[in-house]
mmCIF file of C-alpha atoms in Angstrom:
data_model
loop_
_atom_site.group_PDB
_atom_site.id
_atom_site.type_symbol
_atom_site.label_atom_id
_atom_site.label_comp_id
_atom_site.label_asym_id
_atom_site.label_seq_id
_atom_site.Cartn_x
_atom_site.Cartn_y
_atom_site.Cartn_z
ATOM 1 C CA MET A 1 -22.580 -52.560 24.858
ATOM 2 C CA LYS A 2 -24.003 -48.976 24.531
ATOM 3 C CA LYS A 3 -22.290 -45.659 24.512
ATOM 4 C CA GLN A 4 -24.162 -43.518 25.993
ATOM 5 C CA LYS A 5 -23.889 -40.013 24.646
ATOM 6 C CA GLU A 6 -22.826 -37.279 26.525
ATOM 7 C CA SER A 7 -24.227 -34.104 27.777
ATOM 8 C CA CYS A 8 -23.542 -30.686 28.006
ATOM 9 C CA ASP A 9 -22.698 -31.494 31.751
ATOM 10 C CA ASP A 10 -20.483 -33.759 32.077
ATOM 11 C CA ALA A 11 -18.154 -31.395 29.581
ATOM 12 C CA LEU A 12 -15.259 -30.549 31.466
ATOM 13 C CA SER A 13 -14.998 -26.736 33.536
ATOM 14 C CA LEU A 14 -13.428 -23.791 31.635
ATOM 15 C CA GLU A 15 -13.728 -22.316 35.070
ATOM 16 C CA GLY A 16 -10.109 -21.084 36.658
ATOM 17 C CA LEU A 17 -8.291 -21.549 33.271
ATOM 18 C CA SER A 18 -5.596 -19.154 32.739
ATOM 19 C CA ILE A 19 -3.578 -18.521 29.294
ATOM 20 C CA ASP A 20 -0.035 -18.039 30.156
ATOM 21 C CA TRP A 21 0.511 -16.041 26.314
ATOM 22 C CA SER A 22 -1.634 -13.220 24.363
ATOM 23 C CA TYR A 23 -2.281 -14.386 20.875
ATOM 24 C CA HIS A 24 -1.310 -10.975 18.382
ATOM 25 C CA PRO A 25 -3.199 -12.726 14.611
ATOM 26 C CA ASP A 26 0.026 -12.798 11.818
ATOM 27 C CA ASN A 27 -0.716 -9.486 9.187
ATOM 28 C CA PRO A 28 -0.621 -10.272 6.427
ATOM 29 C CA LEU A 29 0.534 -7.942 5.081
ATOM 30 C CA GLY A 30 4.367 -7.588 7.510
ATOM 31 C CA LYS A 31 4.333 -4.668 8.553
ATOM 32 C CA ARG A 32 2.429 -2.613 5.959
ATOM 33 C CA ALA A 33 -0.099 -1.054 7.036
ATOM 34 C CA TYR A 34 -2.128 -0.296 3.706
ATOM 35 C CA VAL A 35 -2.513 -2.495 0.614
ATOM 36 C CA ARG A 36 0.035 -1.293 -2.535
ATOM 37 C CA LEU A 37 -0.942 -1.238 -5.674
ATOM 38 C CA GLY A 38 2.075 -2.411 -7.735
ATOM 39 C CA GLU A 39 2.716 -0.176 -10.925
ATOM 40 C CA GLY A 40 2.001 -2.969 -13.386
ATOM 41 C CA ASP A 41 -1.675 -3.242 -11.896
ATOM 42 C CA LEU A 42 -1.911 0.675 -12.054
ATOM 43 C CA THR A 43 -0.581 1.269 -15.359
ATOM 44 C CA ALA A 44 -3.182 -1.978 -16.236
ATOM 45 C CA LEU A 45 -5.850 -0.332 -14.945
ATOM 46 C CA PHE A 46 -5.548 3.265 -16.035
ATOM 47 C CA GLU A 47 -4.479 1.835 -19.755
ATOM 48 C CA VAL A 48 -1.202 3.648 -20.019
ATOM 49 C CA ARG A 49 2.791 2.465 -20.019
ATOM 50 C CA SER A 50 3.456 4.580 -17.362
ATOM 51 C CA ILE A 51 3.064 6.954 -14.487
ATOM 52 C CA LYS A 52 5.230 9.804 -14.308
ATOM 53 C CA VAL A 53 5.486 11.611 -10.442
ATOM 54 C CA ARG A 54 7.193 15.434 -10.035
ATOM 55 C CA LEU A 55 9.037 15.102 -7.206
ATOM 56 C CA THR A 56 9.565 18.694 -6.213
ATOM 57 C CA SER A 57 12.451 20.446 -3.039
ATOM 58 C CA ALA A 58 13.303 24.325 -2.212
ATOM 59 C CA LYS A 59 16.744 23.060 -4.428
ATOM 60 C CA PHE A 60 15.796 20.542 -6.354
ATOM 61 C CA LYS A 61 12.298 19.445 -10.053
ATOM 62 C CA ILE A 62 12.734 15.899 -10.666
ATOM 63 C CA ASN A 63 10.578 13.567 -12.610
ATOM 64 C CA ALA A 64 10.195 10.228 -11.464
ATOM 65 C CA SER A 65 8.461 6.805 -12.535
ATOM 66 C CA LEU A 66 5.316 5.330 -10.354
ATOM 67 C CA LEU A 67 6.321 1.873 -8.678
ATOM 68 C CA ASP A 68 4.118 1.536 -6.762
ATOM 69 C CA VAL A 69 0.945 3.613 -4.330
ATOM 70 C CA SER A 70 -1.589 2.584 -1.226
ATOM 71 C CA PRO A 71 -3.511 5.904 0.815
ATOM 72 C CA GLY A 72 -0.004 5.223 3.043
ATOM 73 C CA GLY A 73 2.304 6.278 0.225
ATOM 74 C CA LEU A 74 4.175 5.535 -2.708
ATOM 75 C CA ALA A 75 7.157 4.314 -4.578
ATOM 76 C CA VAL A 76 9.069 5.643 -6.747
ATOM 77 C CA LEU A 77 12.288 5.258 -9.538
ATOM 78 C CA VAL A 78 14.853 8.527 -9.412
ATOM 79 C CA ASN A 79 17.549 8.725 -11.180
ATOM 80 C CA LYS A 80 18.633 11.248 -7.818
ATOM 81 C CA LYS A 81 19.255 9.794 -4.969
ATOM 82 C CA LEU A 82 17.831 11.302 -2.217
ATOM 83 C CA ILE A 83 18.661 11.595 1.806
ATOM 84 C CA MET A 84 16.244 10.002 4.373
ATOM 85 C CA ASP A 85 13.722 12.375 6.022
ATOM 86 C CA SER A 86 13.918 15.049 3.185
ATOM 87 C CA SER A 87 10.264 16.911 2.292
ATOM 88 C CA VAL A 88 9.157 16.657 -0.728
ATOM 89 C CA GLU A 89 5.354 18.142 -2.445
ATOM 90 C CA VAL A 90 4.274 14.968 -4.989
ATOM 91 C CA SER A 91 2.329 15.316 -7.540
ATOM 92 C CA PHE A 92 1.153 12.899 -10.305
ATOM 93 C CA TYR A 93 -2.617 11.389 -11.923
ATOM 94 C CA LEU A 94 -3.779 8.430 -11.056
ATOM 95 C CA SER A 95 -6.482 8.890 -14.146
ATOM 96 C CA ARG A 96 -8.023 12.334 -14.218
ATOM 97 C CA ARG A 97 -7.505 12.085 -10.702
ATOM 98 C CA LYS A 98 -4.383 15.012 -10.158
ATOM 99 C CA ILE A 99 -3.403 13.942 -6.169
ATOM 100 C CA ILE A 100 -0.432 16.500 -4.424
ATOM 101 C CA SER A 101 1.184 15.944 -1.176
ATOM 102 C CA SER A 102 3.990 16.437 1.018
ATOM 103 C CA CYS A 103 5.913 13.429 1.307
ATOM 104 C CA VAL A 104 8.484 12.463 4.019
ATOM 105 C CA VAL A 105 11.587 10.360 1.981
ATOM 106 C CA ARG A 106 11.556 6.733 4.529
ATOM 107 C CA GLN A 107 13.435 4.664 1.968
ATOM 108 C CA VAL A 108 16.615 4.881 -0.382
ATOM 109 C CA TYR A 109 17.271 1.793 -2.192
ATOM 110 C CA PRO A 110 20.107 1.810 -4.823
ATOM 111 C CA LEU A 111 18.397 0.146 -7.901
ATOM 112 C CA TYR A 112 21.051 -0.209 -11.336
ATOM 113 C CA MET A 113 21.490 3.318 -11.897
ATOM 114 C CA ASN A 114 18.522 4.365 -9.805
ATOM 115 C CA PHE A 115 16.756 5.492 -6.833
ATOM 116 C CA LYS A 116 14.123 3.558 -5.575
ATOM 117 C CA ILE A 117 12.377 5.559 -3.465
ATOM 118 C CA GLY A 118 9.626 5.031 -0.762
ATOM 119 C CA LEU A 119 7.467 7.694 0.733
ATOM 120 C CA GLU A 120 4.876 8.817 3.012
ATOM 121 C CA PHE A 121 2.385 11.221 2.488
ATOM 122 C CA ILE A 122 1.560 13.865 5.135
ATOM 123 C CA ASN A 123 -2.060 15.471 5.562
ATOM 124 C CA LEU A 124 -2.614 13.284 2.323
ATOM 125 C CA PRO A 125 -6.302 14.631 1.448
ATOM 126 C CA LYS A 126 -9.451 12.350 2.878
ATOM 127 C CA GLU A 127 -10.264 11.567 -0.581
ATOM 128 C CA ASP A 128 -7.322 10.899 -2.379
ATOM 129 C CA SER A 129 -6.573 9.150 0.092
ATOM 130 C CA GLU A 130 -10.207 6.840 -0.141
ATOM 131 C CA TYR A 131 -9.540 7.420 -4.026
ATOM 132 C CA ILE A 132 -6.250 5.949 -3.377
ATOM 133 C CA ALA A 133 -7.504 2.990 -1.534
ATOM 134 C CA ASN A 134 -10.658 2.217 -3.551
ATOM 135 C CA LEU A 135 -8.559 1.465 -6.368
ATOM 136 C CA TYR A 136 -7.062 -2.063 -5.044
ATOM 137 C CA SER A 137 -11.528 -2.955 -5.536
ATOM 138 C CA SER A 138 -11.134 -1.581 -9.185
ATOM 139 C CA LYS A 139 -8.241 -3.944 -9.534
ATOM 140 C CA VAL A 140 -9.822 -7.149 -8.189
ATOM 141 C CA LEU A 141 -13.427 -6.297 -10.708
ATOM 142 C CA TYR A 142 -10.595 -4.613 -13.199
ATOM 143 C CA LYS A 143 -9.116 -8.742 -12.976
ATOM 144 C CA VAL A 144 -12.661 -10.795 -12.739
ATOM 145 C CA GLY A 145 -14.091 -8.743 -15.440
ATOM 146 C CA ASN A 146 -10.780 -10.074 -17.576
ATOM 147 C CA ARG A 147 -11.100 -13.607 -17.493
ATOM 148 C CA ARG A 148 -14.812 -13.766 -18.606
ATOM 149 C CA GLY A 149 -13.574 -11.136 -21.329
#
């Protein structure tokens, strides 16, 4: 028996069909809006041992170590517990670029004898935000270059 080829006219019609659920694709970053670059990526990229961050408020000035950064904020390691939703000023260098911004404390985690503090940038200048966002591309190129060498 010879099988006949199907034509477009023979296809089932989708007219009148509906979907009873809404599709929401998974965000590969979870709830995060930005890709974060970790301490290891940053220290390798800038060829430094660590990146120091200065936290300042009306009540204190303390030094911290940068754990990760994204255009939305940063995480630092400090030896002082900060208060949730409090405001601080941060300043740090990424290579030769000095980043200065107001921040709000969004997360406080005890970590050994210190605290991991999650900070959200408030009014980070657009040029600084773009610079931080472009660091991810630099990370990828850095890793590719090191595989070839």
